[in-house]
Each structure stands twice: as C-alpha cells, then as structure tokens.
Amino acid sequence: MPTPLDSLAITAEIVADTRADECAYMASQWITTCHESHLDCQRPPLSLLPTRVIDVGSDYQRECPKLLECGGQTGSYIALSHCWGSGRHFTTETSNISERMKGMTWGSLPKTFQDAISITRKLKIRYLWIDSLCILQDDSADWDKELSKMSDIYKNSYLTIAV
C-alpha cells in the first residue's frame, strides 16, 4: 500500500547546506505536492492568524523581524515547535512587548529563531509564530487564552518547523 511519503520521491541530489536556495525550492515543491495531493493537508490558502505573529518581512528586504498584533487578520504563517532548553530564554513579556513590536535585531535572536525566520522568508511566507515570542510569558491570562488556541495554531499553519 502506498504511503504519503511515496509522492515525495527524490528527483534531484539533496544539497548539504540547508540554507541554500535549492533546499527552500525543494521544500516548497514538496509542500505544494502535499497540499495538492493529500486530503488531510488541503487547507484554505489563508487562515485566521494567531493573536500575535512575527512579521519576518521578505527574503529581499531583510528588515528586522517584529511582533505584530493581528486583530482578526487572515494570512499564511509558519509555526515553530522547539525545545526551550535550559538557561536564559528570548521571550516576550509585558515589559518588552512594545520593543518587540518595533523590531528585533538579528544578532539578539537565538540561532533557532534566525533559522526559522530565514526559511520562512525563503518560502515566501510573511509571518512566523513562535510561542515564546507570541505569547506574553509573564501574563497568566494571556497564557491561558493562547494555550487554549495552541492546537489550532499548529493545525492552521502553512507548515510547522519542528526542532
């Protein structure tokens, strides 16, 4: 019996450097095949955006990523599922949300976030959702509200990057 992975047959050599444009192109082709061929993967091109997302800009403009309050807007976004690890975390809190909305310098972002922003830009998706940045980490009411939406956030994303 064929599996969904059978339709992802490799037709070109895999590039070792995942930052290469060829990798983003190959991933884009696989995603298109998935969305067009698999009933479980078919979703509307635009969905309700989460409460907050990171506006990553475009691969060409390279502006500083910034936190955006969505207010019921629709669009496509990528979600990042990652292990926080130990030590100090790069988060959004009530004390720094206005700074996050003005922009985050590239060098201040953890490497995992930089990589997620890069692939989001290369796949020509404008928005990225990262829990530690899009949920106010010191506001229990915001945490509870956003936690209740988390399964929909992952389900409605264009793609979820799991690290």
Short mmCIF file of N, CA and C in Angstrom, two decimals:
data_model
loop_
_atom_site.label_atom_id
_atom_site.label_comp_id
_atom_site.label_asym_id
_atom_site.label_seq_id
_atom_site.Cartn_x
_atom_site.Cartn_y
_atom_site.Cartn_z
N MET A 1 0.84 -1.18 0.00
CA MET A 1 0.00 0.00 0.00
C MET A 1 0.89 1.24 0.00
N PRO A 2 0.65 2.19 -0.91
CA PRO A 2 1.48 3.40 -0.95
C PRO A 2 1.26 4.28 0.28
N THR A 3 2.31 4.99 0.65
CA THR A 3 2.23 5.91 1.79
C THR A 3 2.32 7.34 1.26
N PRO A 4 1.92 8.34 2.05
CA PRO A 4 2.04 9.73 1.61
C PRO A 4 3.47 10.12 1.24
N LEU A 5 4.45 9.47 1.85
CA LEU A 5 5.84 9.80 1.55
C LEU A 5 6.27 9.35 0.17
N ASP A 6 5.55 8.39 -0.42
CA ASP A 6 5.90 7.91 -1.75
C ASP A 6 5.85 9.03 -2.79
N SER A 7 4.97 10.00 -2.60
CA SER A 7 4.84 11.09 -3.57
C SER A 7 5.98 12.09 -3.46
N LEU A 8 6.84 11.93 -2.46
CA LEU A 8 7.96 12.85 -2.27
C LEU A 8 9.26 12.27 -2.82
N ALA A 9 9.16 11.48 -3.85
CA ALA A 9 10.34 10.85 -4.43
C ALA A 9 11.41 11.89 -4.76
N ILE A 10 12.62 11.59 -4.41
CA ILE A 10 13.73 12.50 -4.66
C ILE A 10 14.08 12.43 -6.14
N THR A 11 14.02 13.57 -6.79
CA THR A 11 14.34 13.61 -8.22
C THR A 11 15.60 14.42 -8.47
N ALA A 12 16.19 14.93 -7.41
CA ALA A 12 17.42 15.71 -7.55
C ALA A 12 18.32 15.39 -6.37
N GLU A 13 19.57 15.69 -6.54
CA GLU A 13 20.51 15.47 -5.45
C GLU A 13 20.18 16.41 -4.30
N ILE A 14 20.23 15.90 -3.09
CA ILE A 14 19.95 16.74 -1.93
C ILE A 14 21.18 17.58 -1.62
N VAL A 15 20.95 18.88 -1.43
CA VAL A 15 22.02 19.83 -1.15
C VAL A 15 22.35 19.76 0.34
N ALA A 16 23.63 19.70 0.67
CA ALA A 16 24.05 19.55 2.07
C ALA A 16 23.78 20.80 2.90
N ASP A 17 23.89 21.98 2.30
CA ASP A 17 23.70 23.23 3.03
C ASP A 17 22.22 23.61 3.01
N THR A 18 21.55 23.41 4.12
CA THR A 18 20.11 23.66 4.18
C THR A 18 19.75 25.13 4.02
N ARG A 19 20.75 26.03 4.09
CA ARG A 19 20.47 27.45 3.87
C ARG A 19 20.42 27.79 2.38
N ALA A 20 20.81 26.86 1.53
CA ALA A 20 20.86 27.11 0.09
C ALA A 20 19.45 27.30 -0.47
N ASP A 21 19.35 28.15 -1.47
CA ASP A 21 18.06 28.40 -2.12
C ASP A 21 17.46 27.12 -2.70
N GLU A 22 18.32 26.20 -3.15
CA GLU A 22 17.83 24.94 -3.72
C GLU A 22 17.02 24.14 -2.69
N CYS A 23 17.44 24.20 -1.43
CA CYS A 23 16.71 23.47 -0.38
C CYS A 23 15.34 24.08 -0.16
N ALA A 24 15.26 25.40 -0.15
CA ALA A 24 13.96 26.06 0.02
C ALA A 24 13.07 25.75 -1.17
N TYR A 25 13.65 25.72 -2.37
CA TYR A 25 12.85 25.40 -3.56
C TYR A 25 12.32 23.96 -3.47
N MET A 26 13.18 23.02 -3.07
CA MET A 26 12.75 21.63 -2.96
C MET A 26 11.65 21.49 -1.90
N ALA A 27 11.84 22.15 -0.75
CA ALA A 27 10.82 22.10 0.30
C ALA A 27 9.51 22.69 -0.19
N SER A 28 9.59 23.78 -0.93
CA SER A 28 8.39 24.42 -1.48
C SER A 28 7.65 23.47 -2.43
N GLN A 29 8.40 22.74 -3.24
CA GLN A 29 7.79 21.78 -4.16
C GLN A 29 7.12 20.65 -3.39
N TRP A 30 7.77 20.15 -2.36
CA TRP A 30 7.19 19.09 -1.54
C TRP A 30 5.91 19.56 -0.86
N ILE A 31 5.93 20.77 -0.33
CA ILE A 31 4.76 21.32 0.36
C ILE A 31 3.60 21.48 -0.63
N THR A 32 3.90 21.98 -1.83
CA THR A 32 2.87 22.13 -2.85
C THR A 32 2.26 20.78 -3.19
N THR A 33 3.10 19.78 -3.40
CA THR A 33 2.62 18.43 -3.69
C THR A 33 1.73 17.93 -2.56
N CYS A 34 2.17 18.15 -1.34
CA CYS A 34 1.41 17.71 -0.16
C CYS A 34 0.04 18.39 -0.13
N HIS A 35 0.02 19.71 -0.27
CA HIS A 35 -1.23 20.45 -0.20
C HIS A 35 -2.19 20.11 -1.34
N GLU A 36 -1.64 19.77 -2.49
CA GLU A 36 -2.49 19.46 -3.64
C GLU A 36 -2.92 18.00 -3.69
N SER A 37 -2.14 17.10 -3.12
CA SER A 37 -2.38 15.67 -3.28
C SER A 37 -2.96 14.95 -2.08
N HIS A 38 -2.81 15.49 -0.91
CA HIS A 38 -3.24 14.78 0.30
C HIS A 38 -4.44 15.49 0.90
N LEU A 39 -5.52 14.75 1.05
CA LEU A 39 -6.75 15.34 1.58
C LEU A 39 -6.53 15.96 2.97
N ASP A 40 -5.76 15.31 3.81
CA ASP A 40 -5.53 15.83 5.16
C ASP A 40 -4.69 17.11 5.16
N CYS A 41 -3.98 17.36 4.08
CA CYS A 41 -3.11 18.53 4.02
C CYS A 41 -3.78 19.72 3.34
N GLN A 42 -4.90 19.50 2.70
CA GLN A 42 -5.55 20.59 1.98
C GLN A 42 -6.21 21.54 2.97
N ARG A 43 -5.88 22.79 2.84
CA ARG A 43 -6.46 23.82 3.70
C ARG A 43 -6.58 25.09 2.89
N PRO A 44 -7.42 25.99 3.34
CA PRO A 44 -7.56 27.25 2.61
C PRO A 44 -6.22 27.99 2.57
N PRO A 45 -5.96 28.75 1.52
CA PRO A 45 -4.68 29.45 1.41
C PRO A 45 -4.46 30.46 2.54
N LEU A 46 -5.53 31.01 3.07
CA LEU A 46 -5.41 31.97 4.16
C LEU A 46 -6.25 31.48 5.35
N SER A 47 -5.71 31.62 6.53
CA SER A 47 -6.47 31.27 7.72
C SER A 47 -6.37 32.43 8.70
N LEU A 48 -7.19 32.38 9.73
CA LEU A 48 -7.14 33.40 10.76
C LEU A 48 -5.77 33.34 11.43
N LEU A 49 -5.09 34.46 11.48
CA LEU A 49 -3.77 34.48 12.11
C LEU A 49 -3.93 34.38 13.63
N PRO A 50 -2.94 33.82 14.30
CA PRO A 50 -2.96 33.81 15.77
C PRO A 50 -3.01 35.25 16.31
N THR A 51 -3.20 35.40 17.59
CA THR A 51 -3.29 36.73 18.21
C THR A 51 -2.07 37.58 17.86
N ARG A 52 -0.89 36.98 17.94
CA ARG A 52 0.35 37.67 17.58
C ARG A 52 1.20 36.76 16.71
N VAL A 53 1.89 37.35 15.77
CA VAL A 53 2.86 36.64 14.94
C VAL A 53 4.08 37.53 14.78
N ILE A 54 5.13 36.96 14.26
CA ILE A 54 6.32 37.74 13.92
C ILE A 54 6.25 38.04 12.44
N ASP A 55 6.31 39.31 12.10
CA ASP A 55 6.37 39.73 10.71
C ASP A 55 7.83 39.65 10.32
N VAL A 56 8.17 38.68 9.47
CA VAL A 56 9.58 38.45 9.12
C VAL A 56 10.02 39.29 7.93
N GLY A 57 9.09 40.00 7.30
CA GLY A 57 9.43 40.74 6.09
C GLY A 57 9.62 39.78 4.94
N SER A 58 10.44 40.16 3.99
CA SER A 58 10.68 39.30 2.83
C SER A 58 12.15 38.91 2.76
N ASP A 59 12.44 37.94 1.92
CA ASP A 59 13.82 37.49 1.75
C ASP A 59 14.66 38.59 1.09
N TYR A 60 14.00 39.52 0.44
CA TYR A 60 14.73 40.56 -0.29
C TYR A 60 14.93 41.81 0.55
N GLN A 61 13.95 42.18 1.36
CA GLN A 61 14.06 43.41 2.13
C GLN A 61 14.89 43.24 3.39
N ARG A 62 14.82 42.08 3.99
CA ARG A 62 15.63 41.76 5.18
C ARG A 62 15.46 42.77 6.31
N GLU A 63 14.26 43.32 6.49
CA GLU A 63 14.05 44.21 7.62
C GLU A 63 14.05 43.42 8.92
N CYS A 64 14.19 44.13 10.02
CA CYS A 64 14.19 43.46 11.32
C CYS A 64 12.84 42.81 11.56
N PRO A 65 12.82 41.56 12.00
CA PRO A 65 11.54 40.93 12.33
C PRO A 65 10.90 41.67 13.50
N LYS A 66 9.57 41.76 13.47
CA LYS A 66 8.88 42.45 14.56
C LYS A 66 7.59 41.73 14.91
N LEU A 67 7.23 41.84 16.16
CA LEU A 67 6.00 41.25 16.65
C LEU A 67 4.82 42.07 16.15
N LEU A 68 3.77 41.37 15.74
CA LEU A 68 2.59 42.03 15.18
C LEU A 68 1.35 41.52 15.90
N GLU A 69 0.50 42.43 16.36
CA GLU A 69 -0.82 42.07 16.91
C GLU A 69 -1.74 41.97 15.71
N CYS A 70 -2.39 40.81 15.53
CA CYS A 70 -3.11 40.53 14.29
C CYS A 70 -4.54 41.05 14.24
N GLY A 71 -5.23 41.08 15.34
CA GLY A 71 -6.56 41.65 15.37
C GLY A 71 -7.53 41.07 14.35
N GLY A 72 -7.55 39.75 14.18
CA GLY A 72 -8.51 39.13 13.28
C GLY A 72 -8.10 39.07 11.82
N GLN A 73 -6.87 39.44 11.50
CA GLN A 73 -6.39 39.36 10.12
C GLN A 73 -6.25 37.91 9.67
N THR A 74 -6.31 37.71 8.36
CA THR A 74 -6.05 36.39 7.80
C THR A 74 -4.72 36.41 7.06
N GLY A 75 -4.15 35.25 6.87
CA GLY A 75 -2.89 35.14 6.16
C GLY A 75 -2.32 33.74 6.32
N SER A 76 -1.15 33.55 5.76
CA SER A 76 -0.43 32.29 5.91
C SER A 76 0.71 32.53 6.89
N TYR A 77 0.98 31.54 7.71
CA TYR A 77 2.08 31.65 8.67
C TYR A 77 2.70 30.27 8.87
N ILE A 78 3.94 30.30 9.33
CA ILE A 78 4.66 29.09 9.70
C ILE A 78 4.76 29.09 11.21
N ALA A 79 4.65 27.92 11.82
CA ALA A 79 4.80 27.78 13.27
C ALA A 79 6.12 27.08 13.57
N LEU A 80 6.75 27.48 14.64
CA LEU A 80 7.97 26.83 15.10
C LEU A 80 7.67 26.07 16.38
N SER A 81 7.96 24.78 16.38
CA SER A 81 7.87 23.96 17.58
C SER A 81 9.29 23.63 17.99
N HIS A 82 9.68 24.09 19.16
CA HIS A 82 11.09 23.93 19.56
C HIS A 82 11.21 23.64 21.04
N CYS A 83 12.32 23.05 21.41
CA CYS A 83 12.64 22.80 22.81
C CYS A 83 13.30 24.05 23.36
N TRP A 84 12.79 24.54 24.45
CA TRP A 84 13.34 25.77 25.03
C TRP A 84 14.74 25.56 25.59
N GLY A 85 15.03 24.37 26.06
CA GLY A 85 16.34 24.13 26.65
C GLY A 85 16.46 24.80 28.01
N SER A 86 17.68 24.82 28.52
CA SER A 86 17.90 25.43 29.83
C SER A 86 18.57 26.78 29.65
N GLY A 87 18.64 27.53 30.71
CA GLY A 87 19.28 28.83 30.66
C GLY A 87 18.30 29.95 30.32
N ARG A 88 18.85 31.06 29.97
CA ARG A 88 18.07 32.27 29.68
C ARG A 88 17.34 32.11 28.34
N HIS A 89 16.10 32.58 28.28
CA HIS A 89 15.28 32.45 27.08
C HIS A 89 14.96 33.83 26.50
N PHE A 90 14.83 33.88 25.18
CA PHE A 90 14.43 35.09 24.47
C PHE A 90 12.91 35.06 24.39
N THR A 91 12.23 35.90 25.16
CA THR A 91 10.78 35.85 25.27
C THR A 91 10.16 37.23 25.13
N THR A 92 8.85 37.24 25.01
CA THR A 92 8.08 38.49 25.07
C THR A 92 7.35 38.51 26.40
N GLU A 93 7.45 39.65 27.08
CA GLU A 93 6.76 39.86 28.34
C GLU A 93 6.07 41.22 28.28
N THR A 94 5.25 41.50 29.26
CA THR A 94 4.54 42.79 29.26
C THR A 94 5.52 43.96 29.26
N SER A 95 6.69 43.77 29.85
CA SER A 95 7.68 44.85 29.94
C SER A 95 8.41 45.13 28.63
N ASN A 96 8.41 44.17 27.69
CA ASN A 96 9.17 44.39 26.45
C ASN A 96 8.35 44.23 25.17
N ILE A 97 7.03 44.07 25.29
CA ILE A 97 6.22 43.85 24.09
C ILE A 97 6.31 45.02 23.12
N SER A 98 6.36 46.25 23.63
CA SER A 98 6.43 47.40 22.72
C SER A 98 7.77 47.40 21.97
N GLU A 99 8.84 46.97 22.62
CA GLU A 99 10.14 46.85 21.94
C GLU A 99 10.09 45.77 20.86
N ARG A 100 9.47 44.63 21.18
CA ARG A 100 9.36 43.54 20.21
C ARG A 100 8.55 43.98 18.99
N MET A 101 7.56 44.86 19.19
CA MET A 101 6.72 45.32 18.08
C MET A 101 7.47 46.34 17.21
N LYS A 102 8.48 46.98 17.75
CA LYS A 102 9.30 47.91 16.96
C LYS A 102 10.32 47.16 16.11
N GLY A 103 10.72 45.99 16.58
CA GLY A 103 11.68 45.19 15.83
C GLY A 103 12.70 44.53 16.73
N MET A 104 13.21 43.39 16.26
CA MET A 104 14.22 42.64 16.99
C MET A 104 15.46 42.54 16.11
N THR A 105 16.58 42.96 16.64
CA THR A 105 17.80 42.90 15.84
C THR A 105 18.20 41.44 15.62
N TRP A 106 18.77 41.18 14.47
CA TRP A 106 19.15 39.83 14.08
C TRP A 106 20.07 39.19 15.11
N GLY A 107 21.07 39.93 15.55
CA GLY A 107 22.06 39.40 16.48
C GLY A 107 21.49 39.08 17.86
N SER A 108 20.35 39.67 18.22
CA SER A 108 19.76 39.39 19.53
C SER A 108 18.96 38.09 19.54
N LEU A 109 18.64 37.57 18.36
CA LEU A 109 17.79 36.38 18.26
C LEU A 109 18.61 35.09 18.40
N PRO A 110 18.07 34.10 19.09
CA PRO A 110 18.75 32.80 19.14
C PRO A 110 18.87 32.20 17.74
N LYS A 111 19.86 31.37 17.53
CA LYS A 111 20.12 30.76 16.21
C LYS A 111 18.90 30.01 15.69
N THR A 112 18.19 29.29 16.55
CA THR A 112 16.99 28.56 16.12
C THR A 112 15.96 29.52 15.51
N PHE A 113 15.79 30.69 16.14
CA PHE A 113 14.83 31.68 15.63
C PHE A 113 15.33 32.27 14.31
N GLN A 114 16.63 32.54 14.23
CA GLN A 114 17.20 33.06 12.98
C GLN A 114 16.95 32.08 11.84
N ASP A 115 17.19 30.80 12.09
CA ASP A 115 16.99 29.78 11.05
C ASP A 115 15.52 29.70 10.65
N ALA A 116 14.61 29.76 11.62
CA ALA A 116 13.18 29.70 11.32
C ALA A 116 12.75 30.92 10.50
N ILE A 117 13.27 32.08 10.83
CA ILE A 117 12.96 33.30 10.08
C ILE A 117 13.50 33.18 8.66
N SER A 118 14.71 32.67 8.52
CA SER A 118 15.31 32.53 7.18
C SER A 118 14.48 31.60 6.29
N ILE A 119 14.07 30.44 6.80
CA ILE A 119 13.30 29.52 5.96
C ILE A 119 11.91 30.09 5.69
N THR A 120 11.33 30.79 6.65
CA THR A 120 10.03 31.43 6.42
C THR A 120 10.13 32.42 5.27
N ARG A 121 11.17 33.23 5.27
CA ARG A 121 11.38 34.19 4.18
C ARG A 121 11.61 33.47 2.85
N LYS A 122 12.45 32.44 2.86
CA LYS A 122 12.75 31.72 1.62
C LYS A 122 11.51 31.04 1.04
N LEU A 123 10.58 30.63 1.90
CA LEU A 123 9.34 30.02 1.41
C LEU A 123 8.28 31.07 1.07
N LYS A 124 8.69 32.34 1.15
CA LYS A 124 7.83 33.47 0.78
C LYS A 124 6.56 33.55 1.63
N ILE A 125 6.73 33.23 2.91
CA ILE A 125 5.65 33.37 3.88
C ILE A 125 6.02 34.56 4.76
N ARG A 126 5.08 35.43 5.02
CA ARG A 126 5.36 36.69 5.72
C ARG A 126 5.40 36.54 7.24
N TYR A 127 4.66 35.57 7.78
CA TYR A 127 4.51 35.51 9.23
C TYR A 127 5.01 34.20 9.83
N LEU A 128 5.49 34.31 11.06
CA LEU A 128 6.02 33.17 11.80
C LEU A 128 5.46 33.23 13.22
N TRP A 129 5.05 32.08 13.75
CA TRP A 129 4.57 32.03 15.13
C TRP A 129 5.56 31.22 15.96
N ILE A 130 6.05 31.84 17.03
CA ILE A 130 6.94 31.18 17.99
C ILE A 130 6.33 31.43 19.36
N ASP A 131 6.02 30.37 20.08
CA ASP A 131 5.30 30.53 21.35
C ASP A 131 5.96 31.49 22.31
N SER A 132 7.27 31.40 22.48
CA SER A 132 7.96 32.24 23.47
C SER A 132 7.94 33.72 23.11
N LEU A 133 7.72 34.03 21.85
CA LEU A 133 7.65 35.43 21.42
C LEU A 133 6.22 35.92 21.22
N CYS A 134 5.32 35.03 20.89
CA CYS A 134 3.96 35.43 20.54
C CYS A 134 2.97 35.30 21.69
N ILE A 135 3.39 34.71 22.77
CA ILE A 135 2.57 34.62 23.99
C ILE A 135 3.31 35.40 25.08
N LEU A 136 2.59 36.27 25.78
CA LEU A 136 3.21 37.01 26.88
C LEU A 136 3.54 36.05 28.01
N GLN A 137 4.81 35.87 28.26
CA GLN A 137 5.27 34.83 29.18
C GLN A 137 5.03 35.16 30.65
N ASP A 138 4.77 36.43 30.96
CA ASP A 138 4.54 36.79 32.36
C ASP A 138 3.09 37.20 32.62
N ASP A 139 2.19 36.88 31.71
CA ASP A 139 0.78 37.25 31.85
C ASP A 139 -0.06 35.98 31.82
N SER A 140 -0.51 35.54 32.99
CA SER A 140 -1.22 34.25 33.07
C SER A 140 -2.52 34.26 32.27
N ALA A 141 -3.20 35.39 32.19
CA ALA A 141 -4.44 35.45 31.41
C ALA A 141 -4.14 35.26 29.92
N ASP A 142 -3.09 35.90 29.44
CA ASP A 142 -2.70 35.74 28.03
C ASP A 142 -2.27 34.30 27.77
N TRP A 143 -1.50 33.74 28.69
CA TRP A 143 -1.02 32.36 28.57
C TRP A 143 -2.20 31.40 28.47
N ASP A 144 -3.17 31.56 29.37
CA ASP A 144 -4.33 30.67 29.37
C ASP A 144 -5.13 30.80 28.07
N LYS A 145 -5.34 32.03 27.62
CA LYS A 145 -6.10 32.27 26.39
C LYS A 145 -5.39 31.66 25.19
N GLU A 146 -4.09 31.89 25.08
CA GLU A 146 -3.33 31.39 23.93
C GLU A 146 -3.13 29.88 24.00
N LEU A 147 -2.96 29.34 25.19
CA LEU A 147 -2.80 27.90 25.34
C LEU A 147 -4.04 27.17 24.81
N SER A 148 -5.22 27.74 25.02
CA SER A 148 -6.45 27.10 24.55
C SER A 148 -6.54 27.10 23.02
N LYS A 149 -5.74 27.93 22.35
CA LYS A 149 -5.76 28.01 20.89
C LYS A 149 -4.60 27.26 20.24
N MET A 150 -3.70 26.73 21.05
CA MET A 150 -2.45 26.21 20.50
C MET A 150 -2.64 25.09 19.48
N SER A 151 -3.56 24.18 19.69
CA SER A 151 -3.74 23.11 18.71
C SER A 151 -4.21 23.67 17.37
N ASP A 152 -5.07 24.69 17.39
CA ASP A 152 -5.50 25.33 16.15
C ASP A 152 -4.35 26.10 15.49
N ILE A 153 -3.50 26.69 16.31
CA ILE A 153 -2.36 27.43 15.75
C ILE A 153 -1.48 26.49 14.93
N TYR A 154 -1.15 25.33 15.49
CA TYR A 154 -0.33 24.37 14.74
C TYR A 154 -1.11 23.78 13.56
N LYS A 155 -2.37 23.45 13.77
CA LYS A 155 -3.18 22.83 12.72
C LYS A 155 -3.36 23.76 11.52
N ASN A 156 -3.51 25.06 11.76
CA ASN A 156 -3.78 26.01 10.68
C ASN A 156 -2.54 26.63 10.06
N SER A 157 -1.37 26.28 10.57
CA SER A 157 -0.16 26.84 9.99
C SER A 157 0.09 26.25 8.60
N TYR A 158 0.72 27.03 7.77
CA TYR A 158 1.10 26.58 6.43
C TYR A 158 2.06 25.40 6.55
N LEU A 159 2.88 25.47 7.59
CA LEU A 159 3.93 24.46 7.83
C LEU A 159 4.36 24.63 9.29
N THR A 160 4.69 23.54 9.94
CA THR A 160 5.27 23.61 11.27
C THR A 160 6.70 23.09 11.19
N ILE A 161 7.62 23.93 11.64
CA ILE A 161 9.02 23.55 11.71
C ILE A 161 9.23 22.94 13.09
N ALA A 162 9.67 21.71 13.15
CA ALA A 162 9.92 21.04 14.43
C ALA A 162 11.43 20.90 14.63
N VAL A 163 11.89 21.44 15.73
CA VAL A 163 13.32 21.42 16.02
C VAL A 163 13.56 20.65 17.29
#
